Structures are given as C-alpha cells and as structure tokens.
Coordinates of C-alpha atoms in Angstrom, one line a residue:
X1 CA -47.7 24.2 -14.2
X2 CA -44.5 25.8 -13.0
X3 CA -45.3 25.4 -9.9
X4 CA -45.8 21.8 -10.3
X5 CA -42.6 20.3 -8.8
X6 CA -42.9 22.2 -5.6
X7 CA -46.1 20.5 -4.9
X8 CA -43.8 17.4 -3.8
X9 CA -42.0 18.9 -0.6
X10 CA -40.7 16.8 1.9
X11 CA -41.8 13.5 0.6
X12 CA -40.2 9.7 1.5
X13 CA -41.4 9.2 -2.3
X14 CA -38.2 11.6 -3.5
X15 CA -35.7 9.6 -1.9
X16 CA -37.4 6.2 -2.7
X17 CA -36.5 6.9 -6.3
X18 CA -33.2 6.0 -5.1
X19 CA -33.9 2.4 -4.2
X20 CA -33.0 -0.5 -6.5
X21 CA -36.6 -2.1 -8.0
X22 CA -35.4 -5.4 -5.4
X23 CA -35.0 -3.7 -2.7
X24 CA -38.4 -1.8 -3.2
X25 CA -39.8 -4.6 -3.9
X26 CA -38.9 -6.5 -0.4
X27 CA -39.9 -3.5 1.7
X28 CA -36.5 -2.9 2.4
X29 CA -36.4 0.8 2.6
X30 CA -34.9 2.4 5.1
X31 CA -33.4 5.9 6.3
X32 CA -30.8 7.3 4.1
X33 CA -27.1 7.2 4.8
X34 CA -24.9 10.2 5.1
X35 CA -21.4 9.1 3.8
X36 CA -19.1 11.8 4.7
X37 CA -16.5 12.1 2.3
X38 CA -14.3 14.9 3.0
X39 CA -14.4 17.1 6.5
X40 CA -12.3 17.8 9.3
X41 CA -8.5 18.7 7.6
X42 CA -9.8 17.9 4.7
X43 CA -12.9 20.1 4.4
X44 CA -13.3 22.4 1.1
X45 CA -13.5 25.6 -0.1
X46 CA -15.2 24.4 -3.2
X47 CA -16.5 21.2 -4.5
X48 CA -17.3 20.7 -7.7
X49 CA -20.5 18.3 -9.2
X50 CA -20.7 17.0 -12.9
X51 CA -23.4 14.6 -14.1
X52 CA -22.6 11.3 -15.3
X53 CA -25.8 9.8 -15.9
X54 CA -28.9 11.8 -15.5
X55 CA -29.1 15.7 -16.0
X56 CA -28.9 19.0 -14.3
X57 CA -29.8 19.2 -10.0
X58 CA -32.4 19.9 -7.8
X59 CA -30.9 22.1 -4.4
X60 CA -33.0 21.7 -0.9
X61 CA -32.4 20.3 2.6
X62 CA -33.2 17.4 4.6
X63 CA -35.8 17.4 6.9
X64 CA -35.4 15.9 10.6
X65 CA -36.2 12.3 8.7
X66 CA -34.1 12.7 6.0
X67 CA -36.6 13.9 3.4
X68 CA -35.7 15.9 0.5
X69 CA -37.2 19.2 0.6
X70 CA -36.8 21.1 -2.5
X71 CA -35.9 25.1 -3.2
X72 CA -34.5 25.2 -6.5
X73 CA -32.8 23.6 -9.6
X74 CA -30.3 24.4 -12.6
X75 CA -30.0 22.5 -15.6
X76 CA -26.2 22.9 -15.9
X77 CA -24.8 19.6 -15.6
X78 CA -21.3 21.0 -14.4
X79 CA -21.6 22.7 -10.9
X80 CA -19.3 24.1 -7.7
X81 CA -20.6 24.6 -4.4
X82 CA -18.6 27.4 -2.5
X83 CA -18.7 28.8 0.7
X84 CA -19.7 32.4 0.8
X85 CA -16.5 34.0 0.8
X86 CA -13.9 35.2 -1.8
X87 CA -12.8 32.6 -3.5
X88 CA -11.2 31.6 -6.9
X89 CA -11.1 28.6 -9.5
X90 CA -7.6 27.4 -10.4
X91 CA -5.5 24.3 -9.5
X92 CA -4.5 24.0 -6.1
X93 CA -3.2 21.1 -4.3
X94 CA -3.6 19.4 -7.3
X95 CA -7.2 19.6 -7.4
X96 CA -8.9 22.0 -9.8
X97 CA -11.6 24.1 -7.8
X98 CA -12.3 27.2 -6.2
X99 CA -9.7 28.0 -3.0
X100 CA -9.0 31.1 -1.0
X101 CA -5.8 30.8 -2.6
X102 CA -5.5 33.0 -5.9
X103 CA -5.3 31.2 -8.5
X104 CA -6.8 32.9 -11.3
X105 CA -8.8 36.0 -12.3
X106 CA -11.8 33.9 -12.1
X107 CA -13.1 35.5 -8.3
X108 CA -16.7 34.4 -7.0
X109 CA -16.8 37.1 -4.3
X110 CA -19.4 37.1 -1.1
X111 CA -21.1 40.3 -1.6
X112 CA -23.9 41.3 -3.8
X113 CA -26.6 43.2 -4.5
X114 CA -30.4 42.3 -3.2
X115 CA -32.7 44.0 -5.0
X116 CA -36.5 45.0 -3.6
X117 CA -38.7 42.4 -4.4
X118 CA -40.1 39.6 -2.3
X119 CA -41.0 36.4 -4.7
X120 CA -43.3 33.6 -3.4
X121 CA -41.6 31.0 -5.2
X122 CA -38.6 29.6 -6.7
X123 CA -39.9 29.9 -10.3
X124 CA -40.6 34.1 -9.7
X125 CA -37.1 34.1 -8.1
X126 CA -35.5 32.7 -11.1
X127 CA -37.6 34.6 -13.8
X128 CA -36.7 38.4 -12.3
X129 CA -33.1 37.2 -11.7
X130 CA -33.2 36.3 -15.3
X131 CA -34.3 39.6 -16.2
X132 CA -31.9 41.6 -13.8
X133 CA -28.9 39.6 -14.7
X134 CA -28.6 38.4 -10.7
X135 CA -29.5 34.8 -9.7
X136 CA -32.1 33.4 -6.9
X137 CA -31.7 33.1 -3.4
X138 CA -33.0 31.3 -0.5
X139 CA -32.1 32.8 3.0
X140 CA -33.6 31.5 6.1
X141 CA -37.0 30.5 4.1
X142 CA -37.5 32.8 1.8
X143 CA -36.7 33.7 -1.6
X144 CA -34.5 36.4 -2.6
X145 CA -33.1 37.9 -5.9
X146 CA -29.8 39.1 -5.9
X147 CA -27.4 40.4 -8.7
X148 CA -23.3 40.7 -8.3
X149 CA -20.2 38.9 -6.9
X150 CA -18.1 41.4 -5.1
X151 CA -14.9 41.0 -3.0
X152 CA -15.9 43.4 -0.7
X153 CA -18.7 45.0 1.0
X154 CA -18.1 48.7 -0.3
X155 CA -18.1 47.6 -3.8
X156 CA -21.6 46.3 -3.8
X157 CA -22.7 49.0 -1.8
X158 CA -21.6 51.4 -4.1
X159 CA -23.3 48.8 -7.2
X160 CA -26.3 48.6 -5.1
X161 CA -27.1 52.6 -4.3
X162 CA -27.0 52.4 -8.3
X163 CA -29.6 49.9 -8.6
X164 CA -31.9 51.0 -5.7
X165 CA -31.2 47.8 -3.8
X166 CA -28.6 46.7 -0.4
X167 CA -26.0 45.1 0.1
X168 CA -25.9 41.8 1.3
X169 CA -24.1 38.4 2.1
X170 CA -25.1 35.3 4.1
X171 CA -24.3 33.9 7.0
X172 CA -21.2 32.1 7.9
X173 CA -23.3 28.7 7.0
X174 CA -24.0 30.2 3.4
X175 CA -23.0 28.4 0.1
X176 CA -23.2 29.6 -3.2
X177 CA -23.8 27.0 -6.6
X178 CA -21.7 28.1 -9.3
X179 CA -21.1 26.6 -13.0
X180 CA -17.6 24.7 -12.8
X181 CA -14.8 27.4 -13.8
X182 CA -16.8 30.4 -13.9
X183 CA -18.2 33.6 -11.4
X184 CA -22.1 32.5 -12.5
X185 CA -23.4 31.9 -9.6
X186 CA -26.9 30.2 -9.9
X187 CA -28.1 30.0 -6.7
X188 CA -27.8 30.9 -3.1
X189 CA -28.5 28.9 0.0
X190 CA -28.4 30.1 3.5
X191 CA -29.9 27.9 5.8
X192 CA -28.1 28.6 9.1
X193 CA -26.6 26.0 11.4
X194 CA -30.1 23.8 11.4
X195 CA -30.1 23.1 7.5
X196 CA -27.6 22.7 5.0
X197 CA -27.4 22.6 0.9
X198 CA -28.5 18.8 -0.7
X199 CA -28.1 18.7 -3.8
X200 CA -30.1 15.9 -5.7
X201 CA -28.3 14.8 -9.1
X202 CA -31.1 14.8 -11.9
X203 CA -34.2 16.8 -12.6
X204 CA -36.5 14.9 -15.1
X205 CA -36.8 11.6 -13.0
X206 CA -36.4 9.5 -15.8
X207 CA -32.8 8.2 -15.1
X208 CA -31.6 7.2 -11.8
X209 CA -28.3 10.1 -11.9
X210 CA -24.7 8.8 -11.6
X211 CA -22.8 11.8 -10.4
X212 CA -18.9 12.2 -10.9
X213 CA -17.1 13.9 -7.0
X214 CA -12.9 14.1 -7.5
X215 CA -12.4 11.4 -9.7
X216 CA -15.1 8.8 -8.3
X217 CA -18.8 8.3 -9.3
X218 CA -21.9 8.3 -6.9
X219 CA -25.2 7.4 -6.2
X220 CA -27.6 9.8 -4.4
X221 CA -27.5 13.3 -3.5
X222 CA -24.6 15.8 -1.9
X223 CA -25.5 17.6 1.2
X224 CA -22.7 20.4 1.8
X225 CA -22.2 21.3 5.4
X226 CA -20.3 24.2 7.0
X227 CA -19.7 22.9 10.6
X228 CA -19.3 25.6 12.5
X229 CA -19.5 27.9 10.0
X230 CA -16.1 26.8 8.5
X231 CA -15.0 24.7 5.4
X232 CA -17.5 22.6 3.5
X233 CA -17.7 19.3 4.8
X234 CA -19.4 17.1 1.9
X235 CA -21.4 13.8 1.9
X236 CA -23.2 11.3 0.3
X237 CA -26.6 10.7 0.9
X238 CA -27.9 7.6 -0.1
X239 CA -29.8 4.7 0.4
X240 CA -28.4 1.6 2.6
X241 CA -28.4 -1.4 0.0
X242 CA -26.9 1.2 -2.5
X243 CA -23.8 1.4 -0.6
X244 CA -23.6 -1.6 0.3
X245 CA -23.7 -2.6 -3.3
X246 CA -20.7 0.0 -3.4
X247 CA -18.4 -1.2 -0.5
X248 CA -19.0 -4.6 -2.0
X249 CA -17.7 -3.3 -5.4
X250 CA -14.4 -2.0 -4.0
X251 CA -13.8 -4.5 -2.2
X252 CA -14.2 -7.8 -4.0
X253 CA -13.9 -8.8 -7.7
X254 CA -16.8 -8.7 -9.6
X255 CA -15.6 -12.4 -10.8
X256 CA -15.9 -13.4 -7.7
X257 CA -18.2 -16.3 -6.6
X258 CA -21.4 -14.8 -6.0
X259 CA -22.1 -16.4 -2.0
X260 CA -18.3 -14.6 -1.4
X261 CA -19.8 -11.4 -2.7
X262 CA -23.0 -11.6 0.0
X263 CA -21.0 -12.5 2.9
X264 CA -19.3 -9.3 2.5
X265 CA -22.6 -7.5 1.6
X266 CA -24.0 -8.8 5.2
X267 CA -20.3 -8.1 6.7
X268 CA -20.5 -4.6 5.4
X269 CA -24.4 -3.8 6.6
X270 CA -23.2 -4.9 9.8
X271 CA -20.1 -2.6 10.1
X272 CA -22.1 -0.2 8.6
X273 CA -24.8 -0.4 11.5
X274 CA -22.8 -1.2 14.6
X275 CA -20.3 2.2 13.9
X276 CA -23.7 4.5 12.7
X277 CA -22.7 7.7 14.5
X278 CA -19.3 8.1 14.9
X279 CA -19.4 11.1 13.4
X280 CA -22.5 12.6 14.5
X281 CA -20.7 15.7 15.3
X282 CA -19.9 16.6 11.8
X283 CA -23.1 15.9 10.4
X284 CA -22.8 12.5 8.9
X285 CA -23.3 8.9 9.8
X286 CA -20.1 7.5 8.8
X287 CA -16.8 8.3 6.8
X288 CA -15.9 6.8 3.9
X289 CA -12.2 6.1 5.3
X290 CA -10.6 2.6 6.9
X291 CA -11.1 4.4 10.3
X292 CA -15.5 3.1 9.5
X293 CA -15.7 1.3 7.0
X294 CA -13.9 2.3 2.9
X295 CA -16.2 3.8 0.2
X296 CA -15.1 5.5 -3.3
X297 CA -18.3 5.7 -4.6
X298 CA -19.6 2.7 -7.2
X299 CA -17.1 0.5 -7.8
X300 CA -16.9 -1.7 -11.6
X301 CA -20.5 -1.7 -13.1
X302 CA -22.0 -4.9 -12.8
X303 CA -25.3 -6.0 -11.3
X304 CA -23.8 -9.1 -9.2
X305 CA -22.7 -6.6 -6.4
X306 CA -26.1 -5.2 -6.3
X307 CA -27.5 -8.5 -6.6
X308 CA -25.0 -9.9 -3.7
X309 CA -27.0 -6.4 -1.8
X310 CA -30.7 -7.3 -2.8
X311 CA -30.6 -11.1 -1.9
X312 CA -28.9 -10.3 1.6
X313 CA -30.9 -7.2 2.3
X314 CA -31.7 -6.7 5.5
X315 CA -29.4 -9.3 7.1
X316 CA -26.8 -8.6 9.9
X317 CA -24.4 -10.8 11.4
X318 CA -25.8 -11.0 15.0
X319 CA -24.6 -12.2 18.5
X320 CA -26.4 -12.9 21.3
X321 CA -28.8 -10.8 19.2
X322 CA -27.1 -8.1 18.9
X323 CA -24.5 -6.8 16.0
X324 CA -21.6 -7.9 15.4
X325 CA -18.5 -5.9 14.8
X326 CA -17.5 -7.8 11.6
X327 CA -14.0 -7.0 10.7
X328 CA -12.4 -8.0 7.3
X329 CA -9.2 -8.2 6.0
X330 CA -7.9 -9.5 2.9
X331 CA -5.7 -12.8 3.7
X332 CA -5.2 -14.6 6.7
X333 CA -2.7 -16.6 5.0
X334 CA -3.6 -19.9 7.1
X335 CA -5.2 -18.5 10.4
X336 CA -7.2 -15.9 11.5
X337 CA -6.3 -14.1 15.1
X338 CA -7.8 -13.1 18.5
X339 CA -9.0 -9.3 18.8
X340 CA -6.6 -9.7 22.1
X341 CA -3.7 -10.1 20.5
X342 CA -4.1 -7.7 18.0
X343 CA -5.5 -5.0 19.4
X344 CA -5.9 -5.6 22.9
X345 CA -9.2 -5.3 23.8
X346 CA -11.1 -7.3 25.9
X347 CA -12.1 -11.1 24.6
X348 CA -14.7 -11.1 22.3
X349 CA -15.8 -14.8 21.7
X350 CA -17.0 -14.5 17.6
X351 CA -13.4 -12.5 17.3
X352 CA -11.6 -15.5 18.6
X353 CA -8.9 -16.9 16.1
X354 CA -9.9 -19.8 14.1
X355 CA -7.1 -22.0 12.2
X356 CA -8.0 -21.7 8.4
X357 CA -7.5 -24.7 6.0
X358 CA -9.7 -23.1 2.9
X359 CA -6.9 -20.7 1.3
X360 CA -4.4 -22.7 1.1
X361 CA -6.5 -24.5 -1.8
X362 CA -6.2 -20.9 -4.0
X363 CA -2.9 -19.5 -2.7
X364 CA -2.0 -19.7 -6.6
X365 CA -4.3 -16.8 -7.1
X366 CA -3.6 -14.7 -3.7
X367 CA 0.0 -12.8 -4.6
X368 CA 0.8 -12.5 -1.3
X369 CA 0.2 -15.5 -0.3
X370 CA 4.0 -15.7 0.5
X371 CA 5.8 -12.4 0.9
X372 CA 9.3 -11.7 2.3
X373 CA 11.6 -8.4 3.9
X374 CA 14.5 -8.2 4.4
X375 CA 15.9 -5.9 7.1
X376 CA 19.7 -5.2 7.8
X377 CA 20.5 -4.2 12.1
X378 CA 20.6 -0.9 10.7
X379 CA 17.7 -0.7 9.3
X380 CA 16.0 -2.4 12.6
X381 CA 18.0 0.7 14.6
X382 CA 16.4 3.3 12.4
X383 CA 13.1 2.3 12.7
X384 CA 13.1 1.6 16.2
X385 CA 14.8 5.0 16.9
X386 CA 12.6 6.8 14.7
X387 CA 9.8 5.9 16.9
X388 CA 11.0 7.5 19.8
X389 CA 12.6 4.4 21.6
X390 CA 16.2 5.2 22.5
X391 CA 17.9 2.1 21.8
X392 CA 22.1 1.0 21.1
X393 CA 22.2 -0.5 17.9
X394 CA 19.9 -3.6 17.2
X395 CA 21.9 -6.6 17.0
X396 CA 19.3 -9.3 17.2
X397 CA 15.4 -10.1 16.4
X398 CA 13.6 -12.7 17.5
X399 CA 9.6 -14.0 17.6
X400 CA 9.3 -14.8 21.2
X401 CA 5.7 -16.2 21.1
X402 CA 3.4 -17.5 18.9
X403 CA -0.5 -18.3 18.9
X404 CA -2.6 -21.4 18.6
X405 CA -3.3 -20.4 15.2
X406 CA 0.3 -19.8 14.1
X407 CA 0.5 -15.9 14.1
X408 CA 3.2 -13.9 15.7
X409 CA 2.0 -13.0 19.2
X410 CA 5.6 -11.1 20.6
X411 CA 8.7 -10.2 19.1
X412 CA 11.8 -9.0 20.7
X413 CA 15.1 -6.7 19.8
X414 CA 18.1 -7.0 21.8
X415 CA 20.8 -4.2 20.9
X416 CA 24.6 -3.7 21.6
X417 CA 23.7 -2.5 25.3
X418 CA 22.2 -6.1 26.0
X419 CA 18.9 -4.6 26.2
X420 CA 15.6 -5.9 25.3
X421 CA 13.1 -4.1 23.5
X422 CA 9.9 -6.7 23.5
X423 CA 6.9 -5.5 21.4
X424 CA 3.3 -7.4 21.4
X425 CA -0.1 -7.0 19.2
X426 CA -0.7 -5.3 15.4
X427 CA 1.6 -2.2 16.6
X428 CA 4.6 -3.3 17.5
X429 CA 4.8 -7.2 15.7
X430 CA 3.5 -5.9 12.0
X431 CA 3.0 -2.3 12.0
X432 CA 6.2 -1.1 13.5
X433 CA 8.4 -3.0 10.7
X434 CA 5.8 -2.3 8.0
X435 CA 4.8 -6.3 7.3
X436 CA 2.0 -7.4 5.9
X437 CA 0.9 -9.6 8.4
X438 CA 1.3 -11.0 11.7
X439 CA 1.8 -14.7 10.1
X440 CA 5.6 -15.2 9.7
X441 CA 9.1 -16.7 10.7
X442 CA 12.2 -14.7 11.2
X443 CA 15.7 -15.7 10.1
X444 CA 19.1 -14.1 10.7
X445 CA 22.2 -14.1 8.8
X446 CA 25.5 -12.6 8.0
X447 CA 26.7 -9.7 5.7
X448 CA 30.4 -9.0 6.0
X449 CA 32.6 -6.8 4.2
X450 CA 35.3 -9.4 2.5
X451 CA 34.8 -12.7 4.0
X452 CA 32.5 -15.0 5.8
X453 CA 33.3 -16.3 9.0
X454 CA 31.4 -19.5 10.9
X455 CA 31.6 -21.4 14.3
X456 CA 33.0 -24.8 13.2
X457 CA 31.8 -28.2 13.9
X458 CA 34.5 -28.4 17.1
X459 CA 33.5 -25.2 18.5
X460 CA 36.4 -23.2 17.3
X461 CA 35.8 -19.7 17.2
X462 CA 37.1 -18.2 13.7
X463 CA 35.3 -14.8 13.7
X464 CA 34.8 -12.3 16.4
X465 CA 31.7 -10.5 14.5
X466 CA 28.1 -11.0 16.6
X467 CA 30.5 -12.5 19.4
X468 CA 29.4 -11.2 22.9
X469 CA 29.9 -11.6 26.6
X470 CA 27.2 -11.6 29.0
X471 CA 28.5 -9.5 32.2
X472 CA 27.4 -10.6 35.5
X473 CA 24.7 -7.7 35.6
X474 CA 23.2 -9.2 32.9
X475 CA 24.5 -6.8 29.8
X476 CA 25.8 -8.1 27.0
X477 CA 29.0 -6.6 25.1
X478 CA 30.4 -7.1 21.6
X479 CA 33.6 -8.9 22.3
X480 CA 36.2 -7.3 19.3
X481 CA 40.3 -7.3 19.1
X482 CA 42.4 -10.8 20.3
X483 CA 39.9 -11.8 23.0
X484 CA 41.1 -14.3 26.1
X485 CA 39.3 -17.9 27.0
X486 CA 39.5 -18.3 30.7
X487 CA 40.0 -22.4 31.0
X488 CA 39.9 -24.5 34.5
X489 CA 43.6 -24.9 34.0
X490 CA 44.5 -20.8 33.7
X491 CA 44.5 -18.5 30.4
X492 CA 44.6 -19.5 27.1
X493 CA 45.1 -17.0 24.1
X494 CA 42.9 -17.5 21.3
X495 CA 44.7 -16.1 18.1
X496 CA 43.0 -13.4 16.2
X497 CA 40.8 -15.5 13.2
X498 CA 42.4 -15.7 9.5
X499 CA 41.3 -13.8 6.9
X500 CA 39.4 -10.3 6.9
X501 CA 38.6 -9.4 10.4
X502 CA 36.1 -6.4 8.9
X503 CA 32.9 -6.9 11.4
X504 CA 30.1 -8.0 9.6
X505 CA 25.9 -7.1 10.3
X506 CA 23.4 -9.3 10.7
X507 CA 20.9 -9.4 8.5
X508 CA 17.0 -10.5 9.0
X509 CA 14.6 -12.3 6.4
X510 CA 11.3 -12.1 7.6
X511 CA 9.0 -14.6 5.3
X512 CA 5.4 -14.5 5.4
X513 CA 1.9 -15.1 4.4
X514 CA -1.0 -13.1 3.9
X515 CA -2.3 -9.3 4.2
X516 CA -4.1 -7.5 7.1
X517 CA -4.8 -7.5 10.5
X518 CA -6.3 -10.9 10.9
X519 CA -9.1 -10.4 12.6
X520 CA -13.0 -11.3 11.9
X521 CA -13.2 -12.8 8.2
X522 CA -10.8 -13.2 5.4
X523 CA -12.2 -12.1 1.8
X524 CA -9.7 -14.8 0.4
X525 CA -10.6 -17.4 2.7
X526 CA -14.1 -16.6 1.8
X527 CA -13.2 -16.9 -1.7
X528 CA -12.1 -20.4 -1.0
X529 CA -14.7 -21.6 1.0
X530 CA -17.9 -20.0 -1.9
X531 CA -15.3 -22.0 -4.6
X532 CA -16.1 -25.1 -2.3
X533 CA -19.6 -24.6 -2.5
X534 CA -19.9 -23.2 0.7
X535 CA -23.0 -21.1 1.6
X536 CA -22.4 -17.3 2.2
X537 CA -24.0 -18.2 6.1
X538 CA -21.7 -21.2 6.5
X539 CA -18.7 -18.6 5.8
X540 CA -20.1 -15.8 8.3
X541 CA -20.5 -18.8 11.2
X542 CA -17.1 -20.0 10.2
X543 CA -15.1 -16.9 10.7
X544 CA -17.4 -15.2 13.7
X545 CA -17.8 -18.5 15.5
X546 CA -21.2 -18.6 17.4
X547 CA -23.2 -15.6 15.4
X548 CA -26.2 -16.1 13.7
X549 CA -27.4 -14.4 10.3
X550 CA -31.0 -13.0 10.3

C-alpha cells in the first residue's frame, strides 16, 4: 500500500488532472506549457510555495513529453525551494525568502551528512530519515538519506566521522525543499543538467490545487531550474486552455461581454503558439512578461474566462493557414495602425491599419478615451538630451505626417540652432515623450514671465519672444534687443515693444485618444463591437483583415 502512488510514474493521466471537465471533454488536451516566471536577472535564491486550495506537494521531473514523474512528497502546505548553497531566510529586496545575503540566524547550509544505507523507494527513504532525524534524498536516480545543514564542508565532516557516515552535497543543479522560514529541509533533489525539481501542488487528488507564488495564485505545477548551474529559474507548468483562461482574466473584465472575452481567448492561444520557444534556452516555453505575452497567474474567479477558453478551444487566428501574430492593445481611440509605421517591419497585410467607428459608441466608459500633456521647450530639451541627441534648446514641435487612419506617422523638433530633429514610428512619435498613443494633435502656446505679447491683425510686431531669422545657410536665430526691418526704400527702426520685454517659452498641449501601440486588435473596440452583437469571429476578421478562425 505504501507503495501505491509510485505505481503511477510518468503517466499523461497526472497531468490530465489539470484540464478543465470541457476541455477533457472536447479532446482538447495537449502538451503542457512552461510559463517562465522569473529567470535571467531575476532568477532566485529561494522561492517560496504555499497552498491555496488543495494540500501539501508531490516533487518529480518531467519526462522528454512533459509527464510528471514522481520521487517524493511532504504534507507541509508552506514550502521554499533553495539552491544548494548557504543560504538564509529574511527580507531582502523586499521579498521574504531565503538569499545569500544574511539576513537572519535561520542558515539552510549545503553540506550534510549521508549515512550508509541504500533505500529502494521513497517511502524507506522517508521512514529511516524520520528515525535518524535527516530527510530523503534523490541524487542522480537513487534514494539517499541524509541528516544535517552545514555551512561548510569540514563541519559535516567532522558530524559525519561521528555518525559513521560522509560528507556530501549535490551538484551545482541541486535544490533543496524546505518549510517556509525554517532550516527543515524535507527533501533533496539532484537531477543534474537533464532534469530539474516539479513540484505538483496537492497530494490527495481530490481538489484541483490553487497555489499562492509572490503575491499571485496559480494553476499547475512549479518546475525549478538552475540554468547553468546558477540561480533558480521558476515556471509554471500548466495546461494550454488553463492559461488561456488566465491571460484572459488579466486582461479583460470579467463583466465584459462574453464574445469580447473569446476573441481574446483565440487572440491569446495564437500569441501563445506563434512565440512557443523564445525562450527555449532557459528551459521554458514563454515568459510571463509583455516582451511574449503578460501572465500573473489566475486573474478574478469566475467561470466566464474559462468558459470564453473552453468554447474557443483549439481555435487560432490563421493566415494563409498559418498563425497569426495577433497583437492587442487596449484602445485605438478611433483607428488602428500599420505594423510599418509602428515598428517598422516589413508589411504584413492582416496588420494593416483599419479606421475604427465601434469605440467611439462607449468612449463614456474608456478613461482615456481623451487624454492630454503638456510639455514646456524645456521639458522637450531634457528629454531629447537625455536620450543622447545633442540638440540647442527645443523651440518648436510639430506632427509632420499623418496616416490614412488618423495616427501620428512623424513628428519633428526644431531648436535654437535651426536644426531639425525628425522622429518616425512607436519610438520616437509616443515612446520618446511618454504618450499614450500615437493618435493626437499638437498645439503651441506662450508662457511669459509678466505679460503677453501677440502679432496684431496689421502685422505689427509687439514682442520679440519666438521671433527668428532664417540665415541664408538655412539656420535659424532668435532675433532679441531693438531689431532692424530692411524695407525697399532703406532702414526702418522698429521700436523695442511696450510692456515687459522678459522672453517668454513656448509651451506644447499634446491632446489625445486612446492607449497602446495600435497595432492588431483593440480590447475596447472589441468591447464595442460584442455590445453590438457582433460575433467574437466577425471581431478577429475585423481587426486582422483577411484571417480566418479555425
């Protein structure tokens, strides 16, 4: 009998578990994916696990198809995975977890003490660690009992000539599980570079487990990775229409109309499909960033997500028969936009912008439907400069082109040296300023410092601020003092104007509408167009003109 849940290695029917009855139900299954959700800069030195629904774990590794294959299990339901070196728990970088940084006196080290035995299975492993006081292990394939947590190798050397046994640490790919703000550890995994530690929320199979990672709550299992040999790299292994059901919770309301909520289901299975391996080289499918595609784990509770998941499962957004790289952003705020002009890339035909009459009908519930900035020439000069682009002082913007669907395709600065500085796509005419969008005008007035001065309905000049000459190079020049008008009949002094003569700076309103880069379809427009009984395939068609959905 104790044996029992070892008879069930490396079975599809594990993972399964995982699926949603529907998608079960419509043979739907498919290989799990590996969200990663913190590697590179970000990997850690300890992660810590706590169930939210379901208890305790199982620990194992995948095989070459993704199958569970279990080693072990605890019935804590609070757990850190560590890498095998010293480290501590405390707070550190505002998270609370084990670092090599000391932060405590609470010191998991990476040496301990293996004692002589040689147990067939994980259930004698735990049973003579339980009686030695140690913990079970499982290095390169087979079980190991080991007792102790020292800092360094000559202290369990010395605890292990006492206890007949040797010293011994892992690997550089090692982790150790440990309960959450102690130096327990309860088990050991060693697996090399070919396998890593999954750890499988639940133990009893009775309730699908909901498991809580910094602040967010997931579905599936945890595999921990040391990529070569360093930090843990974690993800989220789960299946497909699961997180699918989770992007969709992020990002749209679950009030939202329910064909809205399966055009981004289908929007996000083809993003999800069309980037699968961008980060093969860290172990994982796909990051849970903007640089793939956003995930936090589930979103608000409430079946319509999954239900927007299981009645589009399966469908992509295709082209030509192929899939589509469905972009989304939030508002297009009357017009969606060419990939060309925003990124630059070559023309994609289903990326091409389309002119978008369906928001405007609920721009009372989008808040940035109509936005506004306000920049002074300073300001404009500091940004500019701050980039790196060695520029006089700004003294003019303009929008230099538009596109056929009304968003801002170039934008120019001219500063006190007469000098252009002309920017095109996302970069330099939204990003550079910080804007929401590409979608707005640009308007320039004056602040002065104790008057206001204006060019009068006869052309009489009664200000010198923002006057300036154009050389015959080209240049242009601030004109300030008593300047001189040059008339077909000789010179003509024109007295300096009334009034303060304190220069004044310009001043730039920038008024827009919507959010985001513009490209592919807007969640707001598809809002719009689900309100007006539009089907969640007449809203994919709309904004990736010529795709089909199957």
């Amino acid at each position: 009998m104790r044996q029992k849940w070892l008879t069930v290695l490396c079975t599809a029917a594990l993972l399964s578990a995982f699926l949603p009855p529907a998608a079960r139900a419509a043979g739907t299954e498919t290989v799990p994916v590996l969200v990663g959700l913190v590697y590179g800069s970000d990997a850690l030195d300890g992660a810590n696990l706590k169930n939210d629904a379901g208890s305790g774990y199982r620990f194992g590794y995948l095989d070459t198809d993704r199958n569970f294959c279990p080693v072990g299990e605890t019935r804590e339901t609070g757990v850190s995975v560590v890498k095998t070196q010293t480290v501590w728990y405390g707070t550190y970088n505002g998270y609370t977890s084990y670092s090599d940084a000391v932060t405590s006196d609470v010191c998991v080290g990476c040496w301990h003490v293996q004692l002589p035995l040689a147990p067939a299975t994980f259930e004698e492993a735990r049973a003579a660690a339980d009686a030695a006081g140690g913990f079970p292990a499982w290095i390169d394939g087979a079980y190991q009992v080991r007792t102790g947590a020292y800092a360094t190798r000559e202290e369990a050397q010395a605890a292990a000539d006492a206890a007949g046994g040797t010293a011994a640490g892992t690997s550089s790919y090692g982790v150790s599980v440990v309960k959450t703000g102690t130096a327990k550890i309860l088990f050991q995994f060693d697996g090399g570079a070919e396998r890593s530690l999954t750890v499988q929320p639940g133990t009893d199979g009775t309730t699908r487990p909901v498991t809580w990672f910094k602040g967010n709550r997931y579905y599936g299992a945890f595999q921990y990775r040391r990529v070569g040999g360093g930090d843990l790299t974690v993800s989220n292994l789960l299946p497909l229409e699961d997180y699918i059901n989770c992007v969709v919770s992020r990002e749209m309301s679950r009030s939202w109309p329910l064909e809205a909520l399966k055009a981004q289901a289908v929007c996000a299975r083809t993003y999800y499909e069309i980037n699968l391996g961008r980060h093969n080289a860290s172990g994982f499918d796909i990051c849970s960033t903007t640089h793939c595609q956003a995930y936090y784990g589930m979103g608000e509770t409430d079946s319509r997500t999954a239900q927007a998941a299981a009645e589009t499962a399966g469908l992509r957004v295709l082209y030509n028969g192929t899939p589509a790289q469905t972009y989304y952003f939030s508002s297009s705020g009357g017009g969606t936009e060419d990939v060309r002009n925003v990124w630059g890339s070559q023309s994609i035909p289903y990326l091409s912008g389309v002119a978008d009459p369906y928001e405007a009908a609920v721009s009372d519930k989008i808040s940035y439907w109509s936005w506004s900035e306000t920049f002074t020439a300073a300001q404009l000069t500091e940004k500019l400069q701050a980039k790196g682009y060695n520029c006089a002082s700004i003294v003019d913007f303009q929008i230099t082109a538009t596109t056929p669907t009304g968003n801002v395709k170039s934008i120019a600065f001219l500063d006190a040296n007469g000098k252009s500085w002309p920017f095109t796509k996302e970069g330099g005419v939204r990003n550079l300023l910080g804007l929401k969008s590409m979608r707005y005008t640009v308007s320039a007035s004056e602040k002065t410092s104790g008057g206001v001065y204006y060019t009068d309905g006869g052309g009489t000049l009664t200000s010198m601020s923002g006057v300036y000459a154009i050389g015959g190079s080209g240049a242009a020049a601030r004109i300030t003092g008593n300047p001189y008008v040059i008339t077909g009949s000789g010179t003509q002094f024109l007295p300096a104007p009334t009034g303060s003569t304190s220069a004044g700076e310009n001043v730039f309103t920038v008024t827009g509408s919507g959010w985001g880069h513009s490209v592919g379809m807007s969640q707001w427009g598809a809002y719009a167009m689900a309100q007006q009984g539009k089907t969640f395939e007449q809203i994919l068609t709309f904004y990736y003109p010529g795709t089909e959905i199957r």
